[in-house]
Coordinates of C-alpha atoms and ligand atoms in Angstrom, one line a residue:
X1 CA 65.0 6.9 -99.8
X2 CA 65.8 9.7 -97.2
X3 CA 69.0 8.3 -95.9
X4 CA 71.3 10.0 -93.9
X5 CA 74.3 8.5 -92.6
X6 CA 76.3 9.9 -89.6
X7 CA 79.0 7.3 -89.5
X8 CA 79.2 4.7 -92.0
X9 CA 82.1 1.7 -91.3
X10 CA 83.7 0.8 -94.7
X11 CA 85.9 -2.2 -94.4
X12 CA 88.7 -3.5 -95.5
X13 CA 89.2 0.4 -96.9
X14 CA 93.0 -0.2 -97.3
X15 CA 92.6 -2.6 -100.1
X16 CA 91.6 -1.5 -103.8
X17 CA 88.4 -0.8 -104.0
X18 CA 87.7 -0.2 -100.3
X19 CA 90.5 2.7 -101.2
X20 CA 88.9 3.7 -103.9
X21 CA 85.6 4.1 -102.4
X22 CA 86.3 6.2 -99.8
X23 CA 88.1 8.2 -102.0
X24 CA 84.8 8.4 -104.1
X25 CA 82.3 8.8 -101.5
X26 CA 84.3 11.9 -99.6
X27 CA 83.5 14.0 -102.5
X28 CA 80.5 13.0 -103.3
X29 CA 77.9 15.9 -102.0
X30 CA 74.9 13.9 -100.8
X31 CA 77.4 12.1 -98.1
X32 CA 78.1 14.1 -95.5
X33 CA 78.7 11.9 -92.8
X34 CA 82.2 10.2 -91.3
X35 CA 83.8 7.2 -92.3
X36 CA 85.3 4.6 -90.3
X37 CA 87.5 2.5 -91.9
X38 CA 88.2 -0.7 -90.2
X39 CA 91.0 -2.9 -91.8
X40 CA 93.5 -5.6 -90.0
X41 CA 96.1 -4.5 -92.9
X42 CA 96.3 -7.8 -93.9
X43 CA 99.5 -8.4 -96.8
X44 CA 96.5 -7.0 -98.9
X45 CA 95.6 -3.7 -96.9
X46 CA 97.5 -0.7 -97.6
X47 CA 97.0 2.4 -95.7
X48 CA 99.5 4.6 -98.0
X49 CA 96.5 3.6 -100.3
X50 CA 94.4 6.6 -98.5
X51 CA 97.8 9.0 -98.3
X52 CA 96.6 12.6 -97.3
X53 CA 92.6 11.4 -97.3
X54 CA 92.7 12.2 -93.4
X55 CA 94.4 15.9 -93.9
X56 CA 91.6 16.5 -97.1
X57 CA 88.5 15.8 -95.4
X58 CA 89.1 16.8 -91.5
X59 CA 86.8 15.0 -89.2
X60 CA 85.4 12.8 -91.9
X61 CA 87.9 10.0 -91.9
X62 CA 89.2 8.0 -89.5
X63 CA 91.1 4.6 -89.0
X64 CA 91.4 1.6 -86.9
X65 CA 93.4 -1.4 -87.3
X66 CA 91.2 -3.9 -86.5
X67 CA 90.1 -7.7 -87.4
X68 CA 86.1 -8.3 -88.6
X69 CA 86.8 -11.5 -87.3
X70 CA 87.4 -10.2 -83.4
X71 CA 83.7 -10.0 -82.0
X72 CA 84.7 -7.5 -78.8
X73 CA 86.5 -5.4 -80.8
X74 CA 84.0 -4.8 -83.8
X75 CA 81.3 -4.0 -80.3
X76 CA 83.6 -1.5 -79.0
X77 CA 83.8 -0.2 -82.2
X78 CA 80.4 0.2 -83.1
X79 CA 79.9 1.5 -79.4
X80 CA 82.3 3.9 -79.7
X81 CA 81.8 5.5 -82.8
X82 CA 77.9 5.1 -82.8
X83 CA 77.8 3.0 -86.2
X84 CA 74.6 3.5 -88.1
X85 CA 76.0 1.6 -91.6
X86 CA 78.4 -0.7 -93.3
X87 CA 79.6 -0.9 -96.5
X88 CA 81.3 -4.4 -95.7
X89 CA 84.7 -5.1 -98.4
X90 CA 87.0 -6.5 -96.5
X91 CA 87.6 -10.7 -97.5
X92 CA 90.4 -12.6 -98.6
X93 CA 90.3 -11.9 -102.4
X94 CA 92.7 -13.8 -104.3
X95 CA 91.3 -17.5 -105.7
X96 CA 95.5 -18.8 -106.3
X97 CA 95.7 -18.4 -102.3
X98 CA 92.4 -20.1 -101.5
X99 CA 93.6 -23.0 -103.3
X100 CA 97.0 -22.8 -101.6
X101 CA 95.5 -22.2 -97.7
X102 CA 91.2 -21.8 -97.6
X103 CA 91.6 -21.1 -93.7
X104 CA 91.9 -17.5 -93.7
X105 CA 89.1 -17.2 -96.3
X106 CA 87.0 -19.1 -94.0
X107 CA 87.2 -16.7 -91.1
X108 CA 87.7 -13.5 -92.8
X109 CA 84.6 -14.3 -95.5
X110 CA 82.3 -16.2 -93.2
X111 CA 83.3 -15.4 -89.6
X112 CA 84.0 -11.8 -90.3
X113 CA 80.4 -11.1 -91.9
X114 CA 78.6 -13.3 -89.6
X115 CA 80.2 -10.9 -86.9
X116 CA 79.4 -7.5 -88.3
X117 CA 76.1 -8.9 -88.6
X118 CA 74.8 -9.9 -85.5
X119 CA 76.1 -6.4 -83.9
X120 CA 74.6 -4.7 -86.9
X121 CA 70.8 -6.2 -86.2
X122 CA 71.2 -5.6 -82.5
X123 CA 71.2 -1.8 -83.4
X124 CA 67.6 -2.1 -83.7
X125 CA 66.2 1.1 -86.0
X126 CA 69.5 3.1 -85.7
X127 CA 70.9 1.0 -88.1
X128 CA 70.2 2.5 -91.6
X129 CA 72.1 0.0 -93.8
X130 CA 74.5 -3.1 -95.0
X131 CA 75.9 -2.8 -97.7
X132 CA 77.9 -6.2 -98.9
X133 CA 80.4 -6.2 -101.3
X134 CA 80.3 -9.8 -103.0
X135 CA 81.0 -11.4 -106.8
X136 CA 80.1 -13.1 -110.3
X137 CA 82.1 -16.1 -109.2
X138 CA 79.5 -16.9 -106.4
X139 CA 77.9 -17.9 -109.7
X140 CA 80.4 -20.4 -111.2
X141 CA 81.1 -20.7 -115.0
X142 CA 79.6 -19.8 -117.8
X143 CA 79.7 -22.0 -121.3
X144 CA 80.3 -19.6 -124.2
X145 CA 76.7 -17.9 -124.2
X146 CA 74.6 -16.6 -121.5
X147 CA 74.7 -14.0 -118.8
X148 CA 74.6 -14.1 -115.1
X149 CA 71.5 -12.9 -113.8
X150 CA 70.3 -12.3 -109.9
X151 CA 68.2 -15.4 -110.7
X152 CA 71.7 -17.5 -111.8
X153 CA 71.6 -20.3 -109.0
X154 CA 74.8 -20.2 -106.6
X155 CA 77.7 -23.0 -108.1
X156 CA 80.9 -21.7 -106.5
X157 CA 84.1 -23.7 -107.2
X158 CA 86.8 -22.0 -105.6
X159 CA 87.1 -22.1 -101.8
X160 CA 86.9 -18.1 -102.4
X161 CA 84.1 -18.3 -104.1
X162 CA 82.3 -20.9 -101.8
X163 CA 83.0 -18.2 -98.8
X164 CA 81.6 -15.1 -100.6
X165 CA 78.2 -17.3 -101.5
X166 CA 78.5 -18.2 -97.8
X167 CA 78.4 -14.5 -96.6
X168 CA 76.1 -13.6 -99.4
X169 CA 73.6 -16.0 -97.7
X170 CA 73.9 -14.9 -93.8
X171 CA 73.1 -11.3 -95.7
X172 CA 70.1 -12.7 -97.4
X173 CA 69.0 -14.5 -94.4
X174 CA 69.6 -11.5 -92.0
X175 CA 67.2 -9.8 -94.0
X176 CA 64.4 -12.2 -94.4
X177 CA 65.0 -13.4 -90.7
X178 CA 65.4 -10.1 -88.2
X179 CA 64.4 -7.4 -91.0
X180 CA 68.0 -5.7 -91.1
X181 CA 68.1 -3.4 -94.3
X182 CA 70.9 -5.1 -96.5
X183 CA 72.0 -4.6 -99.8
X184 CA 74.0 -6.5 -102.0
X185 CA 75.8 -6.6 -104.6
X186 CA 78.0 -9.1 -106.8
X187 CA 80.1 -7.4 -109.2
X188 CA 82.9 -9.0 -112.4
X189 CA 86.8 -9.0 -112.3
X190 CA 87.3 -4.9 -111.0
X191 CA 90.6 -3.4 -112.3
X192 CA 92.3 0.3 -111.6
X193 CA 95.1 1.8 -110.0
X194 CA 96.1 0.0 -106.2
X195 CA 95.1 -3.0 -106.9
X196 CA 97.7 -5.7 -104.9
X197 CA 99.6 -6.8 -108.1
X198 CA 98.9 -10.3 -107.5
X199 CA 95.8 -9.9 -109.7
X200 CA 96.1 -10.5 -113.9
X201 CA 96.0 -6.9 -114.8
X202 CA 99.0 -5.3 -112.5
X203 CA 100.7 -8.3 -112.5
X204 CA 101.1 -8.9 -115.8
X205 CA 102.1 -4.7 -116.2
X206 CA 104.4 -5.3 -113.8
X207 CA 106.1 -8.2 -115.1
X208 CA 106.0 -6.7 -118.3
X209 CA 108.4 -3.9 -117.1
X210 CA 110.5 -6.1 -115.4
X211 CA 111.5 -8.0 -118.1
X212 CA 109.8 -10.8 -116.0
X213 CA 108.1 -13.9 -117.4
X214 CA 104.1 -13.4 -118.1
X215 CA 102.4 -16.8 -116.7
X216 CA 99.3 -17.5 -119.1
X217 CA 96.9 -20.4 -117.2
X218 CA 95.7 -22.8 -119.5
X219 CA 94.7 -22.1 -123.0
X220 CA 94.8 -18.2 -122.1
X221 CA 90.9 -18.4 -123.3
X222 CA 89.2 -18.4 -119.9
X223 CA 86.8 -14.9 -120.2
X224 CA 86.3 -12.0 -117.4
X225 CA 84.1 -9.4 -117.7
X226 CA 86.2 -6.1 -116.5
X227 CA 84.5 -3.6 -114.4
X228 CA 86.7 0.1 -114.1
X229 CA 86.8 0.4 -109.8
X230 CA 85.1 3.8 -110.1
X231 CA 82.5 2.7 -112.2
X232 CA 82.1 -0.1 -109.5
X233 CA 82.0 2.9 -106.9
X234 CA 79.8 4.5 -108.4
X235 CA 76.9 1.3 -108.6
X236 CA 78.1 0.9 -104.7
X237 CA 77.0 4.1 -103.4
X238 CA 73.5 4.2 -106.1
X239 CA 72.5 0.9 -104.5
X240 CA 72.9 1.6 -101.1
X241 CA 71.1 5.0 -101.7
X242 CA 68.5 3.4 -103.7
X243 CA 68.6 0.0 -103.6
X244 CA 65.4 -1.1 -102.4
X245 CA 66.6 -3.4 -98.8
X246 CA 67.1 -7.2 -98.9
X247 CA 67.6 -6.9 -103.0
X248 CA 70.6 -8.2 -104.7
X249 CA 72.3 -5.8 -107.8
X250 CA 74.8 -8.0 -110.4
X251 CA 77.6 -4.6 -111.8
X252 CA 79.2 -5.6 -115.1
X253 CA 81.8 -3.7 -117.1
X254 CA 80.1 -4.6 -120.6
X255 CA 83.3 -5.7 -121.0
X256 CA 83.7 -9.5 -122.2
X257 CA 87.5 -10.4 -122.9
X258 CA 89.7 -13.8 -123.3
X259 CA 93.0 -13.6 -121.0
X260 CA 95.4 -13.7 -123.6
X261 CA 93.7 -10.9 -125.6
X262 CA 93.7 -8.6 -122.4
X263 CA 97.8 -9.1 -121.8
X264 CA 98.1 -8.6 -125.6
X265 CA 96.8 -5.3 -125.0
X266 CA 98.7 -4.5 -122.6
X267 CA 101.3 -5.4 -124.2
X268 CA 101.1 -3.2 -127.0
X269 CA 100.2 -0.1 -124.8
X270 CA 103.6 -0.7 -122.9
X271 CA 105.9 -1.5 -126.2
X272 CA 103.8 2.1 -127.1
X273 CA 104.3 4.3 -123.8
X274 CA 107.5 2.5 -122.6
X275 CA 109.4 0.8 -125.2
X276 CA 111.9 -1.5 -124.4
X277 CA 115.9 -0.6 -125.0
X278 CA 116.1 -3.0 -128.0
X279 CA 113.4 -1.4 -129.4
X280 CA 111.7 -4.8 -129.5
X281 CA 108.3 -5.9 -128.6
X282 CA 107.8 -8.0 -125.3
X283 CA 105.8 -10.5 -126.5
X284 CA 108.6 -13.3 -125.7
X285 CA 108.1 -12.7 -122.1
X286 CA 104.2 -14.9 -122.4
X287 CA 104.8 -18.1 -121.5
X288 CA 101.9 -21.0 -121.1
X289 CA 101.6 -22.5 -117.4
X290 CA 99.5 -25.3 -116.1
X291 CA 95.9 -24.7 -115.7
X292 CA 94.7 -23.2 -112.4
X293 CA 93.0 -26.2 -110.5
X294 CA 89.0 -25.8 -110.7
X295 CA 89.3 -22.4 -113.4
X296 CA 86.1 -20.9 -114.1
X297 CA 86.0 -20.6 -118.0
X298 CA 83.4 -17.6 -118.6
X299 CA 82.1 -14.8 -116.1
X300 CA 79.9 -12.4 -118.1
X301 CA 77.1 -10.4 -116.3
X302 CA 73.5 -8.9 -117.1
X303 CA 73.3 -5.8 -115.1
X304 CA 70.0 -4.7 -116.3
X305 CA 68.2 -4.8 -113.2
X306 CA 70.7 -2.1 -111.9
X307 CA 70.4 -0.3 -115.2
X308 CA 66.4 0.2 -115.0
X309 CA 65.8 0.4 -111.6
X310 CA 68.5 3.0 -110.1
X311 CA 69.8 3.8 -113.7
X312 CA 73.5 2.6 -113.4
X313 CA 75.7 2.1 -115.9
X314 CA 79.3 2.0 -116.7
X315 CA 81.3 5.2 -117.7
X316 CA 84.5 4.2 -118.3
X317 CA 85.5 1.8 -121.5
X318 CA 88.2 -0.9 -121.7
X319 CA 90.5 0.6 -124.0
X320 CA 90.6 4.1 -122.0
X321 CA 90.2 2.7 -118.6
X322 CA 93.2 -0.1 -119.3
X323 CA 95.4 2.9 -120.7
X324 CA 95.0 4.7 -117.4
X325 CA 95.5 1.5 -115.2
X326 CA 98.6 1.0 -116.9
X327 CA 99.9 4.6 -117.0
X328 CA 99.2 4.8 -113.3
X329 CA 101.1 1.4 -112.4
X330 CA 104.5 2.6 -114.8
X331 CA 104.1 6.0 -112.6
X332 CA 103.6 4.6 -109.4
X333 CA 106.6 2.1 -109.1
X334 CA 108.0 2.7 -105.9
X335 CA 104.2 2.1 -104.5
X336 CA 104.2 -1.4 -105.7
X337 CA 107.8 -1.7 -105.2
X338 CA 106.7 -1.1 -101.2
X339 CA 103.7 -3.5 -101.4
X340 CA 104.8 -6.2 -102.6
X341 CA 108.6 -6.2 -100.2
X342 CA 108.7 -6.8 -96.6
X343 CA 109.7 -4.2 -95.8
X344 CA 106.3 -2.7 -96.0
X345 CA 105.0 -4.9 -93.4
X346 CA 107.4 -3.5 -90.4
X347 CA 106.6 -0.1 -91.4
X348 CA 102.7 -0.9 -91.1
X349 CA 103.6 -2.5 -87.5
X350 CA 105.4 0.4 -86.8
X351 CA 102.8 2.8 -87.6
X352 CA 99.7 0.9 -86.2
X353 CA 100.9 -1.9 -83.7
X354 CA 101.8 -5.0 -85.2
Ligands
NAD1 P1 91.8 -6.6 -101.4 O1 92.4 -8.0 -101.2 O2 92.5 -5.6 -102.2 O3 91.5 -5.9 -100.0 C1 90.9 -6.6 -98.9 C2 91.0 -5.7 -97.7 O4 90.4 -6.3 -96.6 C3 92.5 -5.5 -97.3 O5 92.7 -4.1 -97.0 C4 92.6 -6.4 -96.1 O6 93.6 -5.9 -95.1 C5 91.2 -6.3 -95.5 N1 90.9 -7.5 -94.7 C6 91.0 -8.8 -95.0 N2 90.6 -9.6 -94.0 C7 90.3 -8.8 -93.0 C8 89.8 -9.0 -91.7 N3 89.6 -10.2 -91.2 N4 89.5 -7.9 -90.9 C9 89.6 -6.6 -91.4 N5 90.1 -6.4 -92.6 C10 90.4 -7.4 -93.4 O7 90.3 -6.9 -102.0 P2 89.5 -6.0 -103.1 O8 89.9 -6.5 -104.4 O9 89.5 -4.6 -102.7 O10 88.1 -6.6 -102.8 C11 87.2 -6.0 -101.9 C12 85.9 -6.8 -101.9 O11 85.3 -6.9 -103.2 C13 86.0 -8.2 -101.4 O12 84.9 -8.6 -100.6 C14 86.0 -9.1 -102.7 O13 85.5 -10.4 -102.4 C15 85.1 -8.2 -103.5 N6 85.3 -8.4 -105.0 C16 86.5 -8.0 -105.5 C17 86.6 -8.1 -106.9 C18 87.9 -7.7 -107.6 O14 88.0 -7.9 -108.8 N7 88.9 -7.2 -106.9 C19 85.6 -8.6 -107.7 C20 84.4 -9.0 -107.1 C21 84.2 -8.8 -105.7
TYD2 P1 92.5 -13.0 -111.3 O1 93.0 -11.6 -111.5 O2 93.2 -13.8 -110.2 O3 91.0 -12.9 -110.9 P2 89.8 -14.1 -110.8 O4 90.5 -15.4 -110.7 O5 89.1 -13.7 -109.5 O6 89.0 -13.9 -112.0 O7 92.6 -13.8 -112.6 C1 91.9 -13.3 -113.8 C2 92.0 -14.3 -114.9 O8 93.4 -14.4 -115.3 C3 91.7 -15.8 -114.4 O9 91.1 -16.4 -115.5 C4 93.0 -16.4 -114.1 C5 94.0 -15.7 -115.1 N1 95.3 -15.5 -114.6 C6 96.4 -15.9 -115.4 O10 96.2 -16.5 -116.5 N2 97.7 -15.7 -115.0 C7 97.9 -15.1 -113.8 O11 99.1 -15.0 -113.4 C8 96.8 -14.7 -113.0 C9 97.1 -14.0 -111.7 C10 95.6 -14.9 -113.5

């Protein structure tokens, strides 16, 4: 596929892996066109997250604070910047907040996409694609065997999930309806440095180094499949080069592990890089909390469509790509020191209008 973009729109860039993406995609020689980066900075979206891309890549990169779910504004921005693609991240992401308040995932999820849609088909043949970012848990849960396939009907049980299978089905029906070229693709549980540590794997580092407590839901067995964010990248980019339009792609980590096991690691790569004082391991900081309402047990993920047809597959293996997550969050304390104060919201209003 002979595709050449001018000016893509990636949103939601100033979360983790919007972040990392354009990170990725800038140095990657068969892009050579601009990126727009539309994000409404929500607690989530972090512009220090692309610190120094704008400097690096002159008159590839530019930003606008702006809201997917603001019609008029997405027009003028498509307008103004002459959008021919999308590669559409930005959601609400966390499943312990969609149980808490659904609204925002509502409008973000569904409104949002439904929104970038309709301006994207009225493009006519301009457009060149749309790319959406979606998940396993559109699936639901797994029992201890099997694999989600493209062909795994849609159960979701989390108000998050229920949005992304939304969104995934506008795309779908944007397709088959008006022809638009979409791609999609529903990845596992991503993990990697600026992720918002309200996530398992930086929250429990975190924690971990603040001699905080380490909240376990349930019996700690539930099961993830862990996918390195470049990795993740990478399959992002090969499918929407690739990826023949209106197809959907699953992107696994090959990397099936219980919850309890995965802060046990992490536990002994901290006691190993960044001992405590006492010398002692931290262990004693796991406790066992009530189960999260509705908690998928098993997410595992055949990605062999995307293996044999665009020849993906993952790079990067648990056990080095953990090390490095963890390395980068002990390094990088003052970053999530910023994200996660208030602090760091005035600053953002300052900087971009609040
Ligand atoms: P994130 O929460 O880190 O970032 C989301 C970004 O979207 C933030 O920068 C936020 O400001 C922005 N945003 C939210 N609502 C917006 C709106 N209305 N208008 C404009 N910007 C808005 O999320 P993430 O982990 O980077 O996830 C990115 C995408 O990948 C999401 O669509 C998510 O559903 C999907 N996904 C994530 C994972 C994962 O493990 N993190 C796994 C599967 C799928
Ligand atoms: P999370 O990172 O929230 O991703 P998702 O719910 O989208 O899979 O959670 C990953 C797993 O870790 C999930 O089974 C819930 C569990 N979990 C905990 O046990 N304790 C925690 O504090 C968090 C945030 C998650």
């Amino acid at each position: 596929m002979n595709m050449k973009i001018k000016n893509l729109m990636v949103t939601g860039g100033c979360g983790f892996i919007g972040s990392n993406f354009i990170r990725y995609l800038l140095e990657q020689s068969d892009f050579q066109g601009r990126i727009i980066n539309v994000d409404t900075l929500t607690y989530a979206g972090n512009p220090e997250n692309l610190k120094g891309v704008a400097k690096t890549w002159p008159g590839r990169y530019v930003f606008v604070r702006a809201d997917i779910c603001d019609l008029e504004a997405m027009k003028k921005i498509f307008a103004e910047y002459g959008i021919d693609g999308i590669c559409h991240f930005a959601a609400e992401s966390h499943v312990d907040r969609s149980i808490k308040r659904p609204d925002s995932f509502i409008f973000s999820n569904i409104i949002g996409t439904f929104n970038l849609l309709e301006i994207a088909r009225g493009r006519g043949d301009a457009f060149q694609i749309f790319h959406h970012i979606s998940t396993d848990e559109v699936y639901g849960s797994l029992g201890p065997e099997g694999l989600f396939t493209e062909e795994t009907p849609y159960r979701p049980n989390s108000p998050y999930s229920a949005s992304k299978a939304a969104s995934d089905h506008l795309v779908r029906a944007y397709h088959e309806t008006f022809g638009l070229p979409t791609t999609l693709s529903n990845c596992s549980n991503n993990y990697g440095a600026y992720q918002f540590p309200e996530k398992l794997i930086p929250l429990m580092v975190l924690n971990a180094l603040e001699e905080k407590p380490l909240p376990i839901y349930g019996d700690g067995k539930n099961v993830r499949d862990w996918l390195y964010v470049t990795d993740h990248c990478e399959a992002i980019w090969t499918i929407m080069k690739r990826g023949e339009r209106g197809e959907t792609y699953n992107v696994g980590g090959a990397s099936e592990i219980e919850n309890i096991v995965i802060v046990n690691m992490i536990l002994a790569i901290l006691d190993e890089i960044r001992p405590r004082e006492n010398g002692k391991s931290r262990q004693d900081l796991i406790i066992y909390v009530k189960d999260r309402p509705g908690h998928d047990r098993r997410y595992a993920i055949d990605f062999s469509k995307l293996q044999k047809a665009l020849g993906w597959e993952p790079r990067e293996s648990f056990a080095t790509g953990l090390r490095k997550t963890i390395e980068w969050y002990a390094t990088n304390r003052d970053w999530s020191d910023r994200v996660r104060s208030g602090e760091y919201q005035h600053w953002i209003d300052e900087q971009y209008g609040g």
